[in-house]
PDB file of C-alpha atoms in Angstrom:
ATOM      1  CA  MET R   1      26.880  13.059  58.298  1.00 66.00           C
ATOM      2  CA  HIS R   2      26.353  13.155  62.058  1.00 80.00           C
ATOM      3  CA  LEU R   3      22.943  12.886  63.728  1.00 88.00           C
ATOM      4  CA  THR R   4      22.637  15.119  66.811  1.00 94.00           C
ATOM      5  CA  HIS R   5      18.943  15.215  67.747  1.00 95.00           C
ATOM      6  CA  LEU R   6      15.534  13.749  66.940  1.00 96.00           C
ATOM      7  CA  ILE R   7      11.912  14.442  67.927  1.00 98.00           C
ATOM      8  CA  ILE R   8       9.200  11.767  67.908  1.00 98.00           C
ATOM      9  CA  ASP R   9       5.599  12.509  68.874  1.00 98.00           C
ATOM     10  CA  ASP R  10       2.999  10.053  70.220  1.00 98.00           C
ATOM     11  CA  PHE R  11       5.801   7.932  71.625  1.00 98.00           C
ATOM     12  CA  PHE R  12       3.947   5.741  74.132  1.00 97.00           C
ATOM     13  CA  ASN R  13       0.826   3.808  73.148  1.00 96.00           C
ATOM     14  CA  ASP R  14      -0.857   4.554  76.494  1.00 97.00           C
ATOM     15  CA  PRO R  15       0.736   7.793  77.699  1.00 98.00           C
ATOM     16  CA  HIS R  16      -2.011   8.720  80.169  1.00 99.00           C
ATOM     17  CA  ALA R  17      -1.535   5.461  82.064  1.00 98.00           C
ATOM     18  CA  ILE R  18       2.231   5.997  82.132  1.00 98.00           C
ATOM     19  CA  ARG R  19       1.757   9.582  83.290  1.00 98.00           C
ATOM     20  CA  GLN R  20      -0.533   8.449  86.108  1.00 98.00           C
ATOM     21  CA  ALA R  21       1.873   5.696  87.140  1.00 98.00           C
ATOM     22  CA  ALA R  22       4.638   8.300  87.293  1.00 98.00           C
ATOM     23  CA  LEU R  23       2.523  10.687  89.372  1.00 98.00           C
ATOM     24  CA  ASN R  24       1.664   7.861  91.775  1.00 98.00           C
ATOM     25  CA  GLN R  25       5.315   7.441  92.712  1.00 97.00           C
ATOM     26  CA  THR R  26       6.960   8.906  95.796  1.00 97.00           C
ATOM     27  CA  PHE R  27       9.270  11.873  95.148  1.00 96.00           C
ATOM     28  CA  PRO R  28      11.776  12.331  97.999  1.00 95.00           C
ATOM     29  CA  ASP R  29      13.848  15.474  98.434  1.00 92.00           C
ATOM     30  CA  ARG R  30      16.632  16.007  95.909  1.00 90.00           C
ATOM     31  CA  PRO R  31      20.002  14.592  97.018  1.00 87.00           C
ATOM     32  CA  GLU R  32      22.557  17.215  98.002  1.00 82.00           C
ATOM     33  CA  LYS R  33      24.897  16.438  95.091  1.00 83.00           C
ATOM     34  CA  ALA R  34      22.206  16.361  92.386  1.00 83.00           C
ATOM     35  CA  ILE R  35      22.230  19.259  89.919  1.00 84.00           C
ATOM     36  CA  TYR R  36      18.840  18.804  88.209  1.00 89.00           C
ATOM     37  CA  PRO R  37      15.778  20.918  89.100  1.00 92.00           C
ATOM     38  CA  GLY R  38      12.988  19.272  91.083  1.00 93.00           C
ATOM     39  CA  ARG R  39      12.836  15.770  92.495  1.00 96.00           C
ATOM     40  CA  ASN R  40      13.323  12.259  91.176  1.00 96.00           C
ATOM     41  CA  ALA R  41      10.965   9.418  92.038  1.00 97.00           C
ATOM     42  CA  ASP R  42      12.328   6.814  94.415  1.00 94.00           C
ATOM     43  CA  LYS R  43      12.377   4.060  91.796  1.00 95.00           C
ATOM     44  CA  PRO R  44      12.534   3.676  88.005  1.00 95.00           C
ATOM     45  CA  MET R  45       9.736   2.584  85.717  1.00 96.00           C
ATOM     46  CA  GLN R  46      10.413  -0.444  83.570  1.00 93.00           C
ATOM     47  CA  PHE R  47      10.151  -0.331  79.775  1.00 94.00           C
ATOM     48  CA  ASP R  48      11.176  -3.624  78.221  1.00 92.00           C
ATOM     49  CA  GLY R  49      12.875  -3.338  74.852  1.00 93.00           C
ATOM     50  CA  LEU R  50      13.322   0.432  74.929  1.00 94.00           C
ATOM     51  CA  ASP R  51      17.055   0.216  74.258  1.00 92.00           C
ATOM     52  CA  ARG R  52      16.374  -1.927  71.188  1.00 94.00           C
ATOM     53  CA  MET R  53      13.784   0.552  69.947  1.00 95.00           C
ATOM     54  CA  VAL R  54      16.140   3.501  70.399  1.00 95.00           C
ATOM     55  CA  SER R  55      18.912   1.555  68.661  1.00 95.00           C
ATOM     56  CA  GLN R  56      16.634   1.236  65.636  1.00 95.00           C
ATOM     57  CA  ILE R  57      15.709   4.924  65.769  1.00 94.00           C
ATOM     58  CA  VAL R  58      19.274   6.259  65.942  1.00 93.00           C
ATOM     59  CA  HIS R  59      20.731   3.520  63.692  1.00 92.00           C
ATOM     60  CA  GLU R  60      23.423   2.477  66.141  1.00 92.00           C
ATOM     61  CA  PRO R  61      23.508  -0.046  68.991  1.00 95.00           C
ATOM     62  CA  VAL R  62      22.837   1.473  72.416  1.00 94.00           C
ATOM     63  CA  LYS R  63      22.038   0.247  75.904  1.00 94.00           C
ATOM     64  CA  ALA R  64      20.972   1.869  79.161  1.00 92.00           C
ATOM     65  CA  THR R  65      23.610   3.838  81.043  1.00 88.00           C
ATOM     66  CA  PRO R  66      23.274   2.391  84.548  1.00 75.00           C
ATOM     67  CA  LYS R  67      24.802   5.236  86.572  1.00 77.00           C
ATOM     68  CA  TYR R  68      22.163   7.720  85.430  1.00 82.00           C
ATOM     69  CA  SER R  69      18.485   7.966  86.436  1.00 87.00           C
ATOM     70  CA  TYR R  70      17.267   5.823  83.558  1.00 93.00           C
ATOM     71  CA  GLY R  71      13.468   5.714  83.488  1.00 95.00           C
ATOM     72  CA  VAL R  72      13.118   7.532  86.822  1.00 96.00           C
ATOM     73  CA  PRO R  73      10.224  10.047  86.719  1.00 98.00           C
ATOM     74  CA  ARG R  74      11.200  13.612  87.589  1.00 97.00           C
ATOM     75  CA  ILE R  75       8.900  16.417  88.704  1.00 98.00           C
ATOM     76  CA  ALA R  76       9.867  20.107  88.822  1.00 97.00           C
ATOM     77  CA  LEU R  77       7.430  22.692  90.144  1.00 97.00           C
ATOM     78  CA  GLU R  78       7.424  26.480  90.148  1.00 97.00           C
ATOM     79  CA  GLY R  79      10.416  27.719  92.123  1.00 94.00           C
ATOM     80  CA  ASP R  80      12.505  24.571  91.654  1.00 93.00           C
ATOM     81  CA  VAL R  81      15.904  25.519  90.259  1.00 90.00           C
ATOM     82  CA  ALA R  82      18.879  23.537  89.046  1.00 88.00           C
ATOM     83  CA  LYS R  83      22.180  23.723  90.881  1.00 86.00           C
ATOM     84  CA  GLN R  84      23.886  23.775  87.486  1.00 87.00           C
ATOM     85  CA  ASN R  85      21.758  25.177  84.688  1.00 92.00           C
ATOM     86  CA  ILE R  86      23.704  24.521  81.506  1.00 95.00           C
ATOM     87  CA  HIS R  87      25.459  21.164  81.440  1.00 95.00           C
ATOM     88  CA  VAL R  88      26.313  18.120  79.380  1.00 95.00           C
ATOM     89  CA  ASP R  89      25.390  14.490  79.991  1.00 93.00           C
ATOM     90  CA  PHE R  90      28.269  12.034  79.900  1.00 89.00           C
ATOM     91  CA  THR R  91      26.270   9.683  77.711  1.00 92.00           C
ATOM     92  CA  TYR R  92      26.169   8.710  74.054  1.00 92.00           C
ATOM     93  CA  TRP R  93      22.492   9.639  73.702  1.00 96.00           C
ATOM     94  CA  SER R  94      20.149  11.368  76.133  1.00 96.00           C
ATOM     95  CA  ALA R  95      16.365  11.238  75.887  1.00 97.00           C
ATOM     96  CA  VAL R  96      13.461  12.993  77.565  1.00 98.00           C
ATOM     97  CA  VAL R  97       9.809  11.964  77.330  1.00 98.00           C
ATOM     98  CA  PHE R  98       7.507  14.817  78.312  1.00 99.00           C
ATOM     99  CA  LEU R  99       4.539  13.670  80.421  1.00 99.00           C
ATOM    100  CA  THR R 100       3.093  17.105  81.194  1.00 99.00           C
ATOM    101  CA  LEU R 101      -0.329  17.577  79.603  1.00 99.00           C
ATOM    102  CA  ASP R 102      -0.340  20.042  76.715  1.00 98.00           C
ATOM    103  CA  GLU R 103      -2.437  22.627  78.563  1.00 98.00           C
ATOM    104  CA  TYR R 104       0.336  22.990  81.152  1.00 98.00           C
ATOM    105  CA  CYS R 105       3.413  22.701  78.913  1.00 98.00           C
ATOM    106  CA  GLN R 106       5.984  25.487  79.000  1.00 96.00           C
ATOM    107  CA  GLY R 107       9.323  25.762  77.236  1.00 94.00           C
ATOM    108  CA  GLY R 108      11.234  22.595  76.483  1.00 96.00           C
ATOM    109  CA  THR R 109      14.860  21.524  76.336  1.00 96.00           C
ATOM    110  CA  HIS R 110      17.156  24.444  75.464  1.00 97.00           C
ATOM    111  CA  PHE R 111      20.489  24.201  73.646  1.00 98.00           C
ATOM    112  CA  PHE R 112      23.316  26.724  73.710  1.00 98.00           C
ATOM    113  CA  ARG R 113      26.538  28.001  72.188  1.00 98.00           C
ATOM    114  CA  HIS R 114      29.306  29.029  74.569  1.00 98.00           C
ATOM    115  CA  LYS R 115      30.209  32.550  73.486  1.00 98.00           C
ATOM    116  CA  LYS R 116      33.863  32.563  74.509  1.00 96.00           C
ATOM    117  CA  THR R 117      34.807  29.315  72.751  1.00 96.00           C
ATOM    118  CA  GLY R 118      32.134  29.333  70.050  1.00 96.00           C
ATOM    119  CA  TRP R 119      31.322  25.718  70.880  1.00 97.00           C
ATOM    120  CA  ASP R 120      27.748  24.418  70.807  1.00 96.00           C
ATOM    121  CA  ARG R 121      28.900  21.154  72.372  1.00 96.00           C
ATOM    122  CA  ALA R 122      31.660  19.796  74.523  1.00 96.00           C
ATOM    123  CA  PRO R 123      34.954  19.236  72.632  1.00 95.00           C
ATOM    124  CA  VAL R 124      34.559  15.475  72.415  1.00 92.00           C
ATOM    125  CA  PHE R 125      36.384  14.796  69.168  1.00 91.00           C
ATOM    126  CA  PRO R 126      40.138  14.068  69.180  1.00 93.00           C
ATOM    127  CA  GLY R 127      42.359  17.126  69.520  1.00 93.00           C
ATOM    128  CA  GLU R 128      39.605  19.739  69.858  1.00 94.00           C
ATOM    129  CA  ALA R 129      40.192  20.596  73.505  1.00 94.00           C
ATOM    130  CA  GLU R 130      43.964  20.537  73.152  1.00 96.00           C
ATOM    131  CA  ARG R 131      43.908  22.915  70.176  1.00 94.00           C
ATOM    132  CA  ALA R 132      41.917  25.357  72.310  1.00 92.00           C
ATOM    133  CA  GLY R 133      44.523  25.258  75.062  1.00 93.00           C
ATOM    134  CA  PHE R 134      42.942  22.737  77.428  1.00 95.00           C
ATOM    135  CA  VAL R 135      44.663  19.633  78.764  1.00 95.00           C
ATOM    136  CA  ASN R 136      41.854  17.393  77.518  1.00 95.00           C
ATOM    137  CA  ALA R 137      38.086  17.322  76.960  1.00 94.00           C
ATOM    138  CA  ASP R 138      37.245  16.658  80.611  1.00 95.00           C
ATOM    139  CA  ALA R 139      39.331  19.631  81.705  1.00 96.00           C
ATOM    140  CA  ALA R 140      37.647  21.836  79.101  1.00 96.00           C
ATOM    141  CA  VAL R 141      34.153  20.872  80.224  1.00 96.00           C
ATOM    142  CA  LYS R 142      35.003  21.395  83.890  1.00 96.00           C
ATOM    143  CA  SER R 143      36.618  24.768  83.251  1.00 97.00           C
ATOM    144  CA  ILE R 144      33.718  26.065  81.173  1.00 97.00           C
ATOM    145  CA  LEU R 145      30.941  24.827  83.446  1.00 96.00           C
ATOM    146  CA  ASP R 146      32.631  25.773  86.708  1.00 95.00           C
ATOM    147  CA  LYS R 147      32.825  29.346  85.460  1.00 96.00           C
ATOM    148  CA  ASP R 148      29.815  29.778  83.201  1.00 96.00           C
ATOM    149  CA  ALA R 149      27.128  27.127  83.845  1.00 95.00           C
ATOM    150  CA  ASN R 150      24.895  29.564  85.734  1.00 94.00           C
ATOM    151  CA  ASP R 151      25.830  32.742  83.845  1.00 96.00           C
ATOM    152  CA  PRO R 152      23.235  33.376  81.107  1.00 95.00           C
ATOM    153  CA  ASP R 153      25.392  36.120  79.573  1.00 97.00           C
ATOM    154  CA  ALA R 154      28.059  33.526  78.709  1.00 98.00           C
ATOM    155  CA  TRP R 155      25.744  31.631  76.364  1.00 98.00           C
ATOM    156  CA  GLU R 156      23.668  32.066  73.226  1.00 98.00           C
ATOM    157  CA  ASN R 157      20.451  30.058  72.981  1.00 97.00           C
ATOM    158  CA  THR R 158      20.628  28.259  69.631  1.00 97.00           C
ATOM    159  CA  MET R 159      17.605  25.970  69.710  1.00 96.00           C
ATOM    160  CA  THR R 160      14.659  24.810  71.804  1.00 96.00           C
ATOM    161  CA  LEU R 161      13.034  21.405  71.417  1.00 96.00           C
ATOM    162  CA  PRO R 162       9.519  22.312  72.586  1.00 97.00           C
ATOM    163  CA  MET R 163       7.697  20.405  75.301  1.00 98.00           C
ATOM    164  CA  LYS R 164       4.659  18.424  74.155  1.00 98.00           C
ATOM    165  CA  PHE R 165       2.772  15.645  75.902  1.00 99.00           C
ATOM    166  CA  ASN R 166       4.035  12.184  74.911  1.00 99.00           C
ATOM    167  CA  ARG R 167       6.908  13.603  72.853  1.00 99.00           C
ATOM    168  CA  ILE R 168      10.383  12.117  73.123  1.00 98.00           C
ATOM    169  CA  VAL R 169      13.405  14.219  72.299  1.00 98.00           C
ATOM    170  CA  LEU R 170      16.682  12.401  71.733  1.00 98.00           C
ATOM    171  CA  PHE R 171      19.931  14.315  71.596  1.00 97.00           C
ATOM    172  CA  ARG R 172      23.646  13.832  71.975  1.00 96.00           C
ATOM    173  CA  GLY R 173      24.597  14.180  75.610  1.00 95.00           C
ATOM    174  CA  TYR R 174      27.613  16.324  74.724  1.00 96.00           C
ATOM    175  CA  LEU R 175      25.434  19.229  73.516  1.00 98.00           C
ATOM    176  CA  TRP R 176      25.327  22.135  75.960  1.00 97.00           C
ATOM    177  CA  HIS R 177      21.754  22.167  77.241  1.00 97.00           C
ATOM    178  CA  ASP R 178      19.475  22.882  80.170  1.00 96.00           C
ATOM    179  CA  ALA R 179      16.173  21.559  81.482  1.00 94.00           C
ATOM    180  CA  GLY R 180      14.142  24.659  80.755  1.00 92.00           C
ATOM    181  CA  VAL R 181      11.678  26.320  83.095  1.00 93.00           C
ATOM    182  CA  SER R 182      10.079  24.690  86.143  1.00 96.00           C
ATOM    183  CA  PHE R 183       6.378  25.431  86.581  1.00 97.00           C
ATOM    184  CA  GLY R 184       3.086  24.420  88.175  1.00 97.00           C
ATOM    185  CA  LYS R 185       1.694  24.540  91.689  1.00 97.00           C
ATOM    186  CA  THR R 186       0.922  20.816  91.863  1.00 97.00           C
ATOM    187  CA  PRO R 187       2.489  17.669  90.355  1.00 96.00           C
ATOM    188  CA  GLU R 188      -0.479  17.396  87.988  1.00 97.00           C
ATOM    189  CA  GLU R 189       0.416  20.818  86.540  1.00 98.00           C
ATOM    190  CA  GLY R 190       4.207  20.634  86.795  1.00 98.00           C
ATOM    191  CA  ARG R 191       7.105  19.659  84.572  1.00 98.00           C
ATOM    192  CA  LEU R 192       6.906  15.863  84.561  1.00 98.00           C
ATOM    193  CA  ILE R 193       9.447  13.954  82.503  1.00 98.00           C
ATOM    194  CA  LEU R 194      10.915  10.516  82.012  1.00 98.00           C
ATOM    195  CA  PRO R 195      14.649  10.772  81.303  1.00 97.00           C
ATOM    196  CA  PHE R 196      16.658   8.013  79.654  1.00 96.00           C
ATOM    197  CA  PHE R 197      20.389   7.791  79.018  1.00 95.00           C
ATOM    198  CA  PHE R 198      22.196   5.483  76.619  1.00 95.00           C
ATOM    199  CA  GLU R 199      25.742   4.384  75.928  1.00 93.00           C
ATOM    200  CA  ASN R 200      27.040   2.808  72.743  1.00 88.00           C
ATOM    201  CA  THR R 201      27.376  -0.953  73.131  1.00 82.00           C
ATOM    202  CA  HIS R 202      30.699  -0.824  71.263  1.00 71.00           C
ATOM    203  CA  GLN R 203      32.066   1.588  73.876  1.00 57.00           C
ATOM    204  CA  GLY R 204      30.256   0.677  77.108  1.00 44.00           C
TER     205      GLY R 204
END
């Protein structure tokens, strides 16, 4: 039995205060190498004990992945597009807390199957990539995404975890996914999220 995703509603005790604190941050232009849609805040928000809470939720020990934008608010408005739509996160678990108010919510996090390979995730388990003719898993991911990340005809949408205010979605980073639609004319109406990324403490 292998857990791949979870949804928890009413995640924060005071979500409106957290939303406002996120909106009060400064959002500089997206760095040239970043692939996500929109802009990250210039600093993370602190949530003491979150890694322990997530460890209890997923029933395995995890800790923050430092190289990712852990707890950094992200805003994406209408017209903001990703440089790479479909992707994977090189993390053990990924999480998104939606901070957009329900009256503005659109879409959610989308998951996909790659039509050519039939894979709904990166080939992370031993031997999978090699049996499909790739040198290794990293080479498989690079080959697939370099060619097909921005080609919607190369993918089948298999699932959407819908956006809802104060909902957290946790999912395995190796699942092919995208950020969904960007929307809103102002930050108050836009796609506002808090992303978190975790590694397994036995592997990190």
